[in-house]
mmCIF file of C-alpha atoms in Angstrom:
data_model
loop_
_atom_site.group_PDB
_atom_site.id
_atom_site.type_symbol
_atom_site.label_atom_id
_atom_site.label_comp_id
_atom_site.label_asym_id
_atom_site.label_seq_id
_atom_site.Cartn_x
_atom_site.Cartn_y
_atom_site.Cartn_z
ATOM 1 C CA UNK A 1 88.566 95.318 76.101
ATOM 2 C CA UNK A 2 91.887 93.384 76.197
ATOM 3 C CA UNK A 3 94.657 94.311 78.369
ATOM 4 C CA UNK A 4 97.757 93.261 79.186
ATOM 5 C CA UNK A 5 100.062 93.200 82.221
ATOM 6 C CA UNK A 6 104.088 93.301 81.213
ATOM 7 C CA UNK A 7 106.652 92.425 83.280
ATOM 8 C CA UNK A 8 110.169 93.772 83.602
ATOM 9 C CA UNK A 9 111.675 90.235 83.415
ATOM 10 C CA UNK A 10 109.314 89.446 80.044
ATOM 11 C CA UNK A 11 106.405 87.422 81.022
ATOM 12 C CA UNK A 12 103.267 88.706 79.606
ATOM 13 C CA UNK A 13 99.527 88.335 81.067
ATOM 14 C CA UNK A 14 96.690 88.669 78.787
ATOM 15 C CA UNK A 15 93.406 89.391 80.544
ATOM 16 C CA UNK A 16 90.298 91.972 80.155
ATOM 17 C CA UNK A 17 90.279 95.294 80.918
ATOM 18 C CA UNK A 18 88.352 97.277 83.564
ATOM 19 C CA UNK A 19 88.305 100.078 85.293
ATOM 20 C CA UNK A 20 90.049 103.246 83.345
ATOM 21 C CA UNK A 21 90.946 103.023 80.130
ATOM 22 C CA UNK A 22 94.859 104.135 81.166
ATOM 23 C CA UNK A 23 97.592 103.085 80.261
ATOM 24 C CA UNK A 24 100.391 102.592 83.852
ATOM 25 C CA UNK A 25 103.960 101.127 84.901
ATOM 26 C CA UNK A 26 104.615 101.163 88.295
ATOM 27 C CA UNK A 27 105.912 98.099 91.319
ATOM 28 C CA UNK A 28 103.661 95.049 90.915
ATOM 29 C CA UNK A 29 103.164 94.132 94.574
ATOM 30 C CA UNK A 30 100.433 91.190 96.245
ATOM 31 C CA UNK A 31 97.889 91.753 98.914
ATOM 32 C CA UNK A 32 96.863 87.921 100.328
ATOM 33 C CA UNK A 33 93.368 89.532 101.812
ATOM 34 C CA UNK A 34 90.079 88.115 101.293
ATOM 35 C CA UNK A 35 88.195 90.896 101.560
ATOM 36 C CA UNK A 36 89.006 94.750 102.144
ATOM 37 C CA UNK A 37 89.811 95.380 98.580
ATOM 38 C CA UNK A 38 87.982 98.999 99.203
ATOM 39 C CA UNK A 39 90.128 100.059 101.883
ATOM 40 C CA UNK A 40 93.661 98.653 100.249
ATOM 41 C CA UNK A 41 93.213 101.006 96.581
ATOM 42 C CA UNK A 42 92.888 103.760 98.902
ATOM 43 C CA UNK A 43 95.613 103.007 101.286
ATOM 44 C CA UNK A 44 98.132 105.857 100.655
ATOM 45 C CA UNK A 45 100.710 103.002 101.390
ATOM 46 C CA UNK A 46 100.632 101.680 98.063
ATOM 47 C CA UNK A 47 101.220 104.563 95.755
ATOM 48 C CA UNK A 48 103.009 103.880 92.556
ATOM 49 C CA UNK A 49 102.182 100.356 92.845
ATOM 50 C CA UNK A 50 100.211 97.978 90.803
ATOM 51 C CA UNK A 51 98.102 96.276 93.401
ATOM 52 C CA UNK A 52 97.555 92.122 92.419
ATOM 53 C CA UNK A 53 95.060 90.666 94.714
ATOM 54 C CA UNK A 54 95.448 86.907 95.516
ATOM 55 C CA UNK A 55 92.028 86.167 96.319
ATOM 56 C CA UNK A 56 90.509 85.077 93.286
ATOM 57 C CA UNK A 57 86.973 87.102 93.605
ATOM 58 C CA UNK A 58 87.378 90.879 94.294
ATOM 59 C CA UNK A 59 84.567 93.384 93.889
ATOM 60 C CA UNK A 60 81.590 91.029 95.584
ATOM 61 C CA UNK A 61 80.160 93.361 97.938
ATOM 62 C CA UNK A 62 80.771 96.688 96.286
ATOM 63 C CA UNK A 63 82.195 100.086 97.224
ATOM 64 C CA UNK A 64 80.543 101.938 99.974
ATOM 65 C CA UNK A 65 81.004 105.437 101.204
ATOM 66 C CA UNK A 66 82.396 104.471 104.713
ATOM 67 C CA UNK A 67 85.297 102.063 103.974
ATOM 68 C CA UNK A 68 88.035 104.727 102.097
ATOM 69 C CA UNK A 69 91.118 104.692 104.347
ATOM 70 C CA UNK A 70 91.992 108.401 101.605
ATOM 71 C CA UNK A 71 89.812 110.533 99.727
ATOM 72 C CA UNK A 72 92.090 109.892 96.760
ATOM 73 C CA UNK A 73 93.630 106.617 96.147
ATOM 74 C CA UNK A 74 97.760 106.701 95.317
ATOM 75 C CA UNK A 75 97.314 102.973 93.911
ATOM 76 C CA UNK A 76 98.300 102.912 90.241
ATOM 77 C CA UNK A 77 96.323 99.548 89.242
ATOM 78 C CA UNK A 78 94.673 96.753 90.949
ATOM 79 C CA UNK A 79 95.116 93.353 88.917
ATOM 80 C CA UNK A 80 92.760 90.055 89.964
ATOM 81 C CA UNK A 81 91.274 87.131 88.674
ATOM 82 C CA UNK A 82 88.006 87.969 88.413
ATOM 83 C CA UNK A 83 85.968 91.400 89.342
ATOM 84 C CA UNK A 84 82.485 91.305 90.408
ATOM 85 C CA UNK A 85 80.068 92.649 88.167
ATOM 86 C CA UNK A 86 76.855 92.441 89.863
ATOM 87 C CA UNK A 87 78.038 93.031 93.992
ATOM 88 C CA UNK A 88 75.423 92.157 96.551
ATOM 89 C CA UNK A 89 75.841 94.411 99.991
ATOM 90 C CA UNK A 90 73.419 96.613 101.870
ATOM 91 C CA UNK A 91 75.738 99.231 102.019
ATOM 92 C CA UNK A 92 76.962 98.605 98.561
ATOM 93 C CA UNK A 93 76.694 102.147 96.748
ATOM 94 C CA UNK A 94 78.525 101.656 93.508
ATOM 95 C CA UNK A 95 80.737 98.424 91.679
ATOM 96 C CA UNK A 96 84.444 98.623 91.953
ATOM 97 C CA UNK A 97 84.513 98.885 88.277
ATOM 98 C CA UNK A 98 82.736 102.247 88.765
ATOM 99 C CA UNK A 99 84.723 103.418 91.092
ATOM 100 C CA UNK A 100 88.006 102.755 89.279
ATOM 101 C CA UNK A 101 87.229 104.770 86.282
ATOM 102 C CA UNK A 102 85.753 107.862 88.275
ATOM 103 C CA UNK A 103 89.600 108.081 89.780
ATOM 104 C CA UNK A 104 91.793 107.071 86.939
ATOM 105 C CA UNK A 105 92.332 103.700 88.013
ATOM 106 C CA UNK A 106 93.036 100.815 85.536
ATOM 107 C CA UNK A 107 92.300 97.311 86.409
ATOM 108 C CA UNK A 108 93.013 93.972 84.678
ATOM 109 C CA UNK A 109 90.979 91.006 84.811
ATOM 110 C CA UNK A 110 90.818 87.012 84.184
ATOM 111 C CA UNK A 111 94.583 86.177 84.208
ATOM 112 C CA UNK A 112 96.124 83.641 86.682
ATOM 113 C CA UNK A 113 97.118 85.894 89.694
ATOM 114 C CA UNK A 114 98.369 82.366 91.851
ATOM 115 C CA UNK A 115 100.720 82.415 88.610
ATOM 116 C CA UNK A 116 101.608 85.975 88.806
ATOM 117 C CA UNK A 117 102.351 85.679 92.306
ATOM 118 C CA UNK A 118 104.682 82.666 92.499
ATOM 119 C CA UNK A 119 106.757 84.919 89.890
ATOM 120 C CA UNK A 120 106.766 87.859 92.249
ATOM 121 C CA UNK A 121 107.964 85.807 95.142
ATOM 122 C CA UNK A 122 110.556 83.820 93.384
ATOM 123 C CA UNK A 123 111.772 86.880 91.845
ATOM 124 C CA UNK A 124 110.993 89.709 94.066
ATOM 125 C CA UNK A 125 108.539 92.948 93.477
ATOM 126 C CA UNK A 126 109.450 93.772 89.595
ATOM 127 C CA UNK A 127 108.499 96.794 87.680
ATOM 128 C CA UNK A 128 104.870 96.096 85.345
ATOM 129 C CA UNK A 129 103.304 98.189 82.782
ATOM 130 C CA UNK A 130 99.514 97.478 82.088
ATOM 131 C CA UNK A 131 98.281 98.783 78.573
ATOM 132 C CA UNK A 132 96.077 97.980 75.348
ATOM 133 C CA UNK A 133 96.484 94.283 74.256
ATOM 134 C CA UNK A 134 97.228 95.443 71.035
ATOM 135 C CA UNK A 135 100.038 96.693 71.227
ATOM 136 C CA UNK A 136 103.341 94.867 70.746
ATOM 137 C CA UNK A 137 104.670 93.425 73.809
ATOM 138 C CA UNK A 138 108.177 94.072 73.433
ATOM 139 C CA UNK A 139 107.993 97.393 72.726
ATOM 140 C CA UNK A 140 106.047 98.102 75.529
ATOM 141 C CA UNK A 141 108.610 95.955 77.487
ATOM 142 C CA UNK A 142 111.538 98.171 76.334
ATOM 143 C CA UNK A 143 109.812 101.298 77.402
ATOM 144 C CA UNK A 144 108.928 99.625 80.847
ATOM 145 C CA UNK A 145 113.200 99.007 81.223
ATOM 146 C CA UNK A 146 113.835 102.561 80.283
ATOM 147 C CA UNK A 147 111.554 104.019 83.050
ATOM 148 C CA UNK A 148 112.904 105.086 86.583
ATOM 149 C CA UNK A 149 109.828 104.664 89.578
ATOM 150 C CA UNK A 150 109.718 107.537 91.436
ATOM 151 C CA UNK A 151 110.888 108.096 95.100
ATOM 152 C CA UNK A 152 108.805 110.705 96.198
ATOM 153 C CA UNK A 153 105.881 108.271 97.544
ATOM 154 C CA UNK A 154 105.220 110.152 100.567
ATOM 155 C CA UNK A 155 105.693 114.084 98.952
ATOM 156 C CA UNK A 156 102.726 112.997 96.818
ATOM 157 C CA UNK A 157 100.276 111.677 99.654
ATOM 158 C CA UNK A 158 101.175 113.700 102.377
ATOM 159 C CA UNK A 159 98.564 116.546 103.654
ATOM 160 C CA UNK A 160 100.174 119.841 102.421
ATOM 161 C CA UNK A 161 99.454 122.138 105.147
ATOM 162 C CA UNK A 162 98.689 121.137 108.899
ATOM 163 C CA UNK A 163 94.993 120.695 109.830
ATOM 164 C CA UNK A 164 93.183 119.391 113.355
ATOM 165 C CA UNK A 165 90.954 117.077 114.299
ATOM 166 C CA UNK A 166 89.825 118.455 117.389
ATOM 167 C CA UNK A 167 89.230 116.578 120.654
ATOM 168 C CA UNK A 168 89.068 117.520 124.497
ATOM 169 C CA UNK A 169 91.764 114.922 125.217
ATOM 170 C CA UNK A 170 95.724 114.361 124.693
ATOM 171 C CA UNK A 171 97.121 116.447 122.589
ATOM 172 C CA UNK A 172 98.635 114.501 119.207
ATOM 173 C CA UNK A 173 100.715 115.483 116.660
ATOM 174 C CA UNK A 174 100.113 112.804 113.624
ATOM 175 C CA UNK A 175 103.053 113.025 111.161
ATOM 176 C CA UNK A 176 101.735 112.370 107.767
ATOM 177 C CA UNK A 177 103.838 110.396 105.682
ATOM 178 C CA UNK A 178 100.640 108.900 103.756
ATOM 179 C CA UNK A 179 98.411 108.417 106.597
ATOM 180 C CA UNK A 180 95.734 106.111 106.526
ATOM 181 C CA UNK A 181 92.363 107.507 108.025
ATOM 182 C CA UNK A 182 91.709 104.498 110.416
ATOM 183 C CA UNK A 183 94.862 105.651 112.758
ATOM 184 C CA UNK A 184 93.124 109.228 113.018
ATOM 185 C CA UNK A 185 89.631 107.299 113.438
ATOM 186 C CA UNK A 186 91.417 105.343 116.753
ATOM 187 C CA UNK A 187 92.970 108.335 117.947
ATOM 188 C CA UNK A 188 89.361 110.614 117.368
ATOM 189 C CA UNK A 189 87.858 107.251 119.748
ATOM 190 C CA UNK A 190 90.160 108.355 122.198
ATOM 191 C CA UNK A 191 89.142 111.900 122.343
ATOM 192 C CA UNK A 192 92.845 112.689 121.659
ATOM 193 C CA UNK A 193 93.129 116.691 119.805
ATOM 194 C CA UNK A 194 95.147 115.728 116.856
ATOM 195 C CA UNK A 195 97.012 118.065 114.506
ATOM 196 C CA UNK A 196 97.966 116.219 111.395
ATOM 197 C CA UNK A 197 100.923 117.995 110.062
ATOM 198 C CA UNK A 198 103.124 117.551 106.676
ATOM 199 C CA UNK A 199 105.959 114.898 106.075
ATOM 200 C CA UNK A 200 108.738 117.998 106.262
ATOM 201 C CA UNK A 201 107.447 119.461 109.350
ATOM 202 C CA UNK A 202 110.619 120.700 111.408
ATOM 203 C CA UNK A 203 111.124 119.488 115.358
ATOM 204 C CA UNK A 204 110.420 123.202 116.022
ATOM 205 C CA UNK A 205 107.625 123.397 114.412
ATOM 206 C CA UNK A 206 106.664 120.890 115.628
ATOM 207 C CA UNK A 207 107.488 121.871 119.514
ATOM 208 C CA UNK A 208 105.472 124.742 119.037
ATOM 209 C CA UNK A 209 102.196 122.674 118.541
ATOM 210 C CA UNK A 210 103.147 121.594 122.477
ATOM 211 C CA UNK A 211 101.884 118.181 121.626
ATOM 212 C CA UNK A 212 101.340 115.539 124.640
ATOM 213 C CA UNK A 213 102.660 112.818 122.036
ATOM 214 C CA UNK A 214 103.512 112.029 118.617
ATOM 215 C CA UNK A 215 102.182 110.154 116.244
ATOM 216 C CA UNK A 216 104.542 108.608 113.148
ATOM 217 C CA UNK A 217 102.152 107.842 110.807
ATOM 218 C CA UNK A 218 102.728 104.837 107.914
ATOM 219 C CA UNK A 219 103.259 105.664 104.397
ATOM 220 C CA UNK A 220 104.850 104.243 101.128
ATOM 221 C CA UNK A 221 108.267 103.523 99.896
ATOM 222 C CA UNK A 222 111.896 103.307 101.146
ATOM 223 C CA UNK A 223 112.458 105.579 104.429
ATOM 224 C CA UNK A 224 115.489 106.501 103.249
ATOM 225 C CA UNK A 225 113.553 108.718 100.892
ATOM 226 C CA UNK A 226 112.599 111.415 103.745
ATOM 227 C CA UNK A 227 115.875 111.963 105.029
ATOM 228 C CA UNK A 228 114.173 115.408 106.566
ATOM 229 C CA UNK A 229 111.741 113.556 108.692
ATOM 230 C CA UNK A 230 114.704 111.195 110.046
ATOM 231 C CA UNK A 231 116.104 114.309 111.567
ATOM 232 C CA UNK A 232 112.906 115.998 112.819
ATOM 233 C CA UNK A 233 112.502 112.682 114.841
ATOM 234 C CA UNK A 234 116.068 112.169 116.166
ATOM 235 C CA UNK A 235 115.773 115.806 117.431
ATOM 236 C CA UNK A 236 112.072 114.641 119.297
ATOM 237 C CA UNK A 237 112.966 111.563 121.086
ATOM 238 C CA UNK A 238 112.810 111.846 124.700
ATOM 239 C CA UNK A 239 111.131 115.348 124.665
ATOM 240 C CA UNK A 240 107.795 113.695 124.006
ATOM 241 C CA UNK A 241 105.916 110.020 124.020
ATOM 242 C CA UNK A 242 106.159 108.634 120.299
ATOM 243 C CA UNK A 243 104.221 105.576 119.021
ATOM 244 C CA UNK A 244 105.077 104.810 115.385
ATOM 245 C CA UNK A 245 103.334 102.550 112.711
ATOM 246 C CA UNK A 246 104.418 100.880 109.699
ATOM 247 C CA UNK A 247 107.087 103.838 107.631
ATOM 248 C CA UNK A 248 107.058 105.593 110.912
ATOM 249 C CA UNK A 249 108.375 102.281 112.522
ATOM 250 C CA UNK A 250 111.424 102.630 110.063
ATOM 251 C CA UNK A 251 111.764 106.551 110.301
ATOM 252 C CA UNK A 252 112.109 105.923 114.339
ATOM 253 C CA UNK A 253 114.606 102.993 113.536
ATOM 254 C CA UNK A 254 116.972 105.399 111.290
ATOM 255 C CA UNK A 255 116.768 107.917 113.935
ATOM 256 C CA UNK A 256 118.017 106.059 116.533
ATOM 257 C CA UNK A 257 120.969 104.485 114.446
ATOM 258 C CA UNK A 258 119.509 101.416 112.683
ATOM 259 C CA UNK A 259 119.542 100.143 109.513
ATOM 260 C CA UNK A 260 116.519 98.833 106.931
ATOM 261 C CA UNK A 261 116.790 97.089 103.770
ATOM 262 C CA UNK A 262 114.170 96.192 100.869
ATOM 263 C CA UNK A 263 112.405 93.289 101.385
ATOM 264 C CA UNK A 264 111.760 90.666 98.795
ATOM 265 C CA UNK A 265 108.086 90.799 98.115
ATOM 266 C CA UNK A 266 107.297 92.609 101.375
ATOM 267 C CA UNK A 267 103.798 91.815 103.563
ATOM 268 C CA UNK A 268 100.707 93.064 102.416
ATOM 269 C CA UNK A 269 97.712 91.419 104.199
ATOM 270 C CA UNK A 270 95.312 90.710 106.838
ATOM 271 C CA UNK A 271 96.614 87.653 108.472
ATOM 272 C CA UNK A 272 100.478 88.114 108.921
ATOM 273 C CA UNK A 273 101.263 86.307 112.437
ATOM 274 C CA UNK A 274 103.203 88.349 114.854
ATOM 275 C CA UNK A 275 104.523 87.112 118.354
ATOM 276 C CA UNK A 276 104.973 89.586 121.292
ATOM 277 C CA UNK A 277 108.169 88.832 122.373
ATOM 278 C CA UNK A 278 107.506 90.426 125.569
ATOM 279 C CA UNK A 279 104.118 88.147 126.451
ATOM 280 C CA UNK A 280 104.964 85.439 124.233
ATOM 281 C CA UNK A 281 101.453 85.665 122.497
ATOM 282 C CA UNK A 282 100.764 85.543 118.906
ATOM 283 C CA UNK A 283 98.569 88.119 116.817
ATOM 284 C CA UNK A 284 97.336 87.855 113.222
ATOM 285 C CA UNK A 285 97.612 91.397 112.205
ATOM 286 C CA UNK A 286 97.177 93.697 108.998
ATOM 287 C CA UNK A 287 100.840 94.420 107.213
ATOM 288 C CA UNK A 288 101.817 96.346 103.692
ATOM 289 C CA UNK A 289 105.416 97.273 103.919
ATOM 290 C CA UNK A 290 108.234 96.214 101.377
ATOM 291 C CA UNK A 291 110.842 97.282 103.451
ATOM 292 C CA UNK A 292 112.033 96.165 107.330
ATOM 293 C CA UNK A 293 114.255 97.508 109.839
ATOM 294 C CA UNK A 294 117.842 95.317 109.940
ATOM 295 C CA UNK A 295 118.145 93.655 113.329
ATOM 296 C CA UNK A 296 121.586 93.264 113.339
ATOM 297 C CA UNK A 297 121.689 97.021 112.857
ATOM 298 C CA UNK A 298 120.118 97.422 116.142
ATOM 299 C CA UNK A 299 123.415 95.971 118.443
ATOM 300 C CA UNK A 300 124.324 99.321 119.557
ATOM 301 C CA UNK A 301 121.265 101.446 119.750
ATOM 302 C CA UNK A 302 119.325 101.816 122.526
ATOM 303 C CA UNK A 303 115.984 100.082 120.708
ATOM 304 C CA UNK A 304 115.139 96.608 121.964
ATOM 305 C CA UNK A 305 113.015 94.166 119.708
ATOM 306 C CA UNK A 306 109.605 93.787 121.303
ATOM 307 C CA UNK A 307 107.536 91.883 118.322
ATOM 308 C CA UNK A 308 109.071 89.366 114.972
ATOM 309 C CA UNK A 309 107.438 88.338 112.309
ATOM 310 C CA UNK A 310 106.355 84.651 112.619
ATOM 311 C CA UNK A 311 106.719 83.386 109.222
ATOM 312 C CA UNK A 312 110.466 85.001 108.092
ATOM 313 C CA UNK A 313 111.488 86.481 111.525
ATOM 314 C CA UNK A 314 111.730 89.751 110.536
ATOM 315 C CA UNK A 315 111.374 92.848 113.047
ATOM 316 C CA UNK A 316 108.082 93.973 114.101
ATOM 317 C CA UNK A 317 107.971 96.470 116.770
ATOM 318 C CA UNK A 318 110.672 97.770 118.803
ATOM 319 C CA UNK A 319 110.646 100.074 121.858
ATOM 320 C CA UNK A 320 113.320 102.257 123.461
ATOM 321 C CA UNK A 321 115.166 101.481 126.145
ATOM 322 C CA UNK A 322 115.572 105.277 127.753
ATOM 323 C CA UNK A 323 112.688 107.207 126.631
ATOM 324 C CA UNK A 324 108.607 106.666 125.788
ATOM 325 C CA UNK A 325 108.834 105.712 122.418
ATOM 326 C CA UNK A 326 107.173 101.957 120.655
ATOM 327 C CA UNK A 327 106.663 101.397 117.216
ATOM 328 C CA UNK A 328 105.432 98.308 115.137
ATOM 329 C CA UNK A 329 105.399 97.434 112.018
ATOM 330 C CA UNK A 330 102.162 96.319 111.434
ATOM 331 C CA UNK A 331 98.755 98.127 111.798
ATOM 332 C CA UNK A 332 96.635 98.066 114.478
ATOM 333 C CA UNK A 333 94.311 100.376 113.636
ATOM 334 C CA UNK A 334 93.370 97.242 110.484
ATOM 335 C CA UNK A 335 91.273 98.566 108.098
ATOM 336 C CA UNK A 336 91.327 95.669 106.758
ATOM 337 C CA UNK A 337 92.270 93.424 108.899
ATOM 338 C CA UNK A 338 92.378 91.832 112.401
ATOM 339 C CA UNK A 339 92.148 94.769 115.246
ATOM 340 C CA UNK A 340 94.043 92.393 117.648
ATOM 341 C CA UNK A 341 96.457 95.013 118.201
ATOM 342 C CA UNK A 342 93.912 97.594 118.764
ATOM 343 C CA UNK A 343 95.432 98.153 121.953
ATOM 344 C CA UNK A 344 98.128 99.630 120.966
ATOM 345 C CA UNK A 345 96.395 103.127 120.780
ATOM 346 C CA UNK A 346 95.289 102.743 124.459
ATOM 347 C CA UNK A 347 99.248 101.757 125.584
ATOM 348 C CA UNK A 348 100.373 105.332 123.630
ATOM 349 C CA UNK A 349 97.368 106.818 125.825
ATOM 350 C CA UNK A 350 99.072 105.606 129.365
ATOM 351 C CA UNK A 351 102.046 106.600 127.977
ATOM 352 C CA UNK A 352 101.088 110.094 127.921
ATOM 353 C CA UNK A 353 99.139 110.081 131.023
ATOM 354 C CA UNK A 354 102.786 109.117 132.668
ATOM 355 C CA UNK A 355 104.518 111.505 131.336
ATOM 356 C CA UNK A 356 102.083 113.873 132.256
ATOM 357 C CA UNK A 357 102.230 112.737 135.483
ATOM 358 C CA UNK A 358 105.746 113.064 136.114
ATOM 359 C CA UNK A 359 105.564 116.360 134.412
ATOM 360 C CA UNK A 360 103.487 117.246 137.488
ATOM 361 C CA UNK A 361 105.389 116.157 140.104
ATOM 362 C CA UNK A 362 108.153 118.317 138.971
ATOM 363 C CA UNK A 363 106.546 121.148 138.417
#
């Protein structure tokens, strides 16, 4: 079945089809992980976009029942080289190719994804539309110009209505904003009593859960997007201890004054190196944001840079200078990825116990 991948600026890729027989246009993005494949289609992060994966064999050990960061994947397509037919795993339950059509998802096959992604970082994330290789290319490339991408990423992958995931610990309320299920996981490991509650979720609301902390979860698109959410966190800081990953690392940065900007071709992988400006250590860590909070925006808010990117110098975690609030950019909960930062979940832990502590001595 021949397929082909269109891109906004004209170049054409001719591969095989698999997956879905559907027909999709969304942001062609790349992922430079060698394995994890399961756990990026169903990162919530990526919804709308079509998903090229630079390693050149994807599919090898299967899907499993254990490794799904959602129960439904936002991804719109996942492009590679070439997909595993036969995958060899103990846990392996079903092929990837299976897996794709029960959801909906198309994937494309046997082009030259080190080609596709020099284009993508000489020219930025473009628009793509994969369809039928028979039809005419620039007719499908017309209708690919005349379409708008959405902006309501995290409306379509948030949790509708609150629910908990109950635990005898800390009290957490999780934002969703397209939360992946290994930051709950870390959090459950904690014993922490989360209540995961919707993207629009007021500050009231909110205060009336009488959380111990709160979590910003991460989530796709341009923060901008959920002006709502901007507001419902500038009204929290410094009532409560706020640790903030990936989106919710640029939510916290709007609310405190900031700026952020679209990134070129963004970071999406398992081996981004970040440096801890605070230690001076470096840690390869898991990344999939296009967009990055402007550090020159930061000269009169109270945030101070605590981690940059090693490779383009680009923010990666900031903390406040007045209250108990830290955010990075990256994940530590992985999945995929290096858990390096792992830690990070117990430093939002002692950050509660302190401000329990001194909650105490006042009372």
């Amino acid at each position: 079945m021949k397929r082909q991948l269109i891109l906004d600026d004209g170049t054409v890729f001719m591969g095989e089809g698999f997956g879905a027989n559907e027909e999709t246009i969304g942001e062609v993005v790349f992922n430079t992980s060698m394995t994890g494949y399961q756990e990026i289609l169903s990162d919530p992060s990526y919804c709308g976009q079509l998903v090229t994966m630079t390693y050149p064999l994807i599919g090898n050990y299967g899907i499993n029942r254990d490794d799904f960061e959602s129960i439904t994947p936002a991804v719109k397509a996942i492009i590679v080289r070439e997909v595993a037919d036969f995958p060899s795993n103990w846990r392996n339950e079903s092929t990837l190719d299976e897996l794709l059509k029960i959801k909906g998802i198309p994937g494309i096959a046997a082009i030259d994804t080190r080609k596709l992604t020099r284009v993508i970082r000489k020219h930025g994330a473009m628009k793509g539309i994969i369809c039928s290789g028979e039809i005419e290319a620039e007719t499908m490339l017309a209708r690919l110009r005349e379409t708008e991408l959405p902006f309501d990423q995290v409306q379509q992958v948030s949790t509708k209505t609150a629910y908990a995931s109950p635990g005898r610990g800390f009290r957490v309320v999780l934002m969703d904003f397209g939360m992946k299920h290994g930051i709950l996981r870390e959090l459950n490991k904690r014993d922490c009593d989360v209540i995961v509650v919707p993207y629009d979720t007021t500050a009231e609301e909110i205060r009336r859960l009488q959380p111990d902390g709160i979590m910003l979860s991460n989530g796709p698109g341009d923060p901008k997007d959920v002006p709502q959410a901007i507001g419902t966190i500038r009204a929290l800081i410094g009532e409560f201890p706020i640790f903030g990953i990936c989106l919710g690392h640029q939510l916290f940065a709007l609310a405190c004054g900031g700026d952020t900007f679209k990134m070129k071709f963004g970071h999406r992988g398992g081996n981004h190196p970040v440096k801890d400006l605070l230690t001076g250590k470096v840690a390869l860590t898991s990344q999939n944001h296009g967009y990055a909070v402007d550090e020159k925006s930061l000269t009169e808010s109270r945030l101070q840079v605590t981690h940059t990117a090693i490779n383009d110098g680009t923010v990666e975690g900031l903390k406040h200078r007045d209250y108990p609030a830290f955010t990075v950019q990256y994940h530590p909960e992985a999945s995929p990825g290096p858990e390096d930062s792992n830690y990070l979940f117990d430093d939002f832990l002692q950050l509660m116990k302190e401000e329990k502590r001194k909650e105490l001595q006042h009372a």
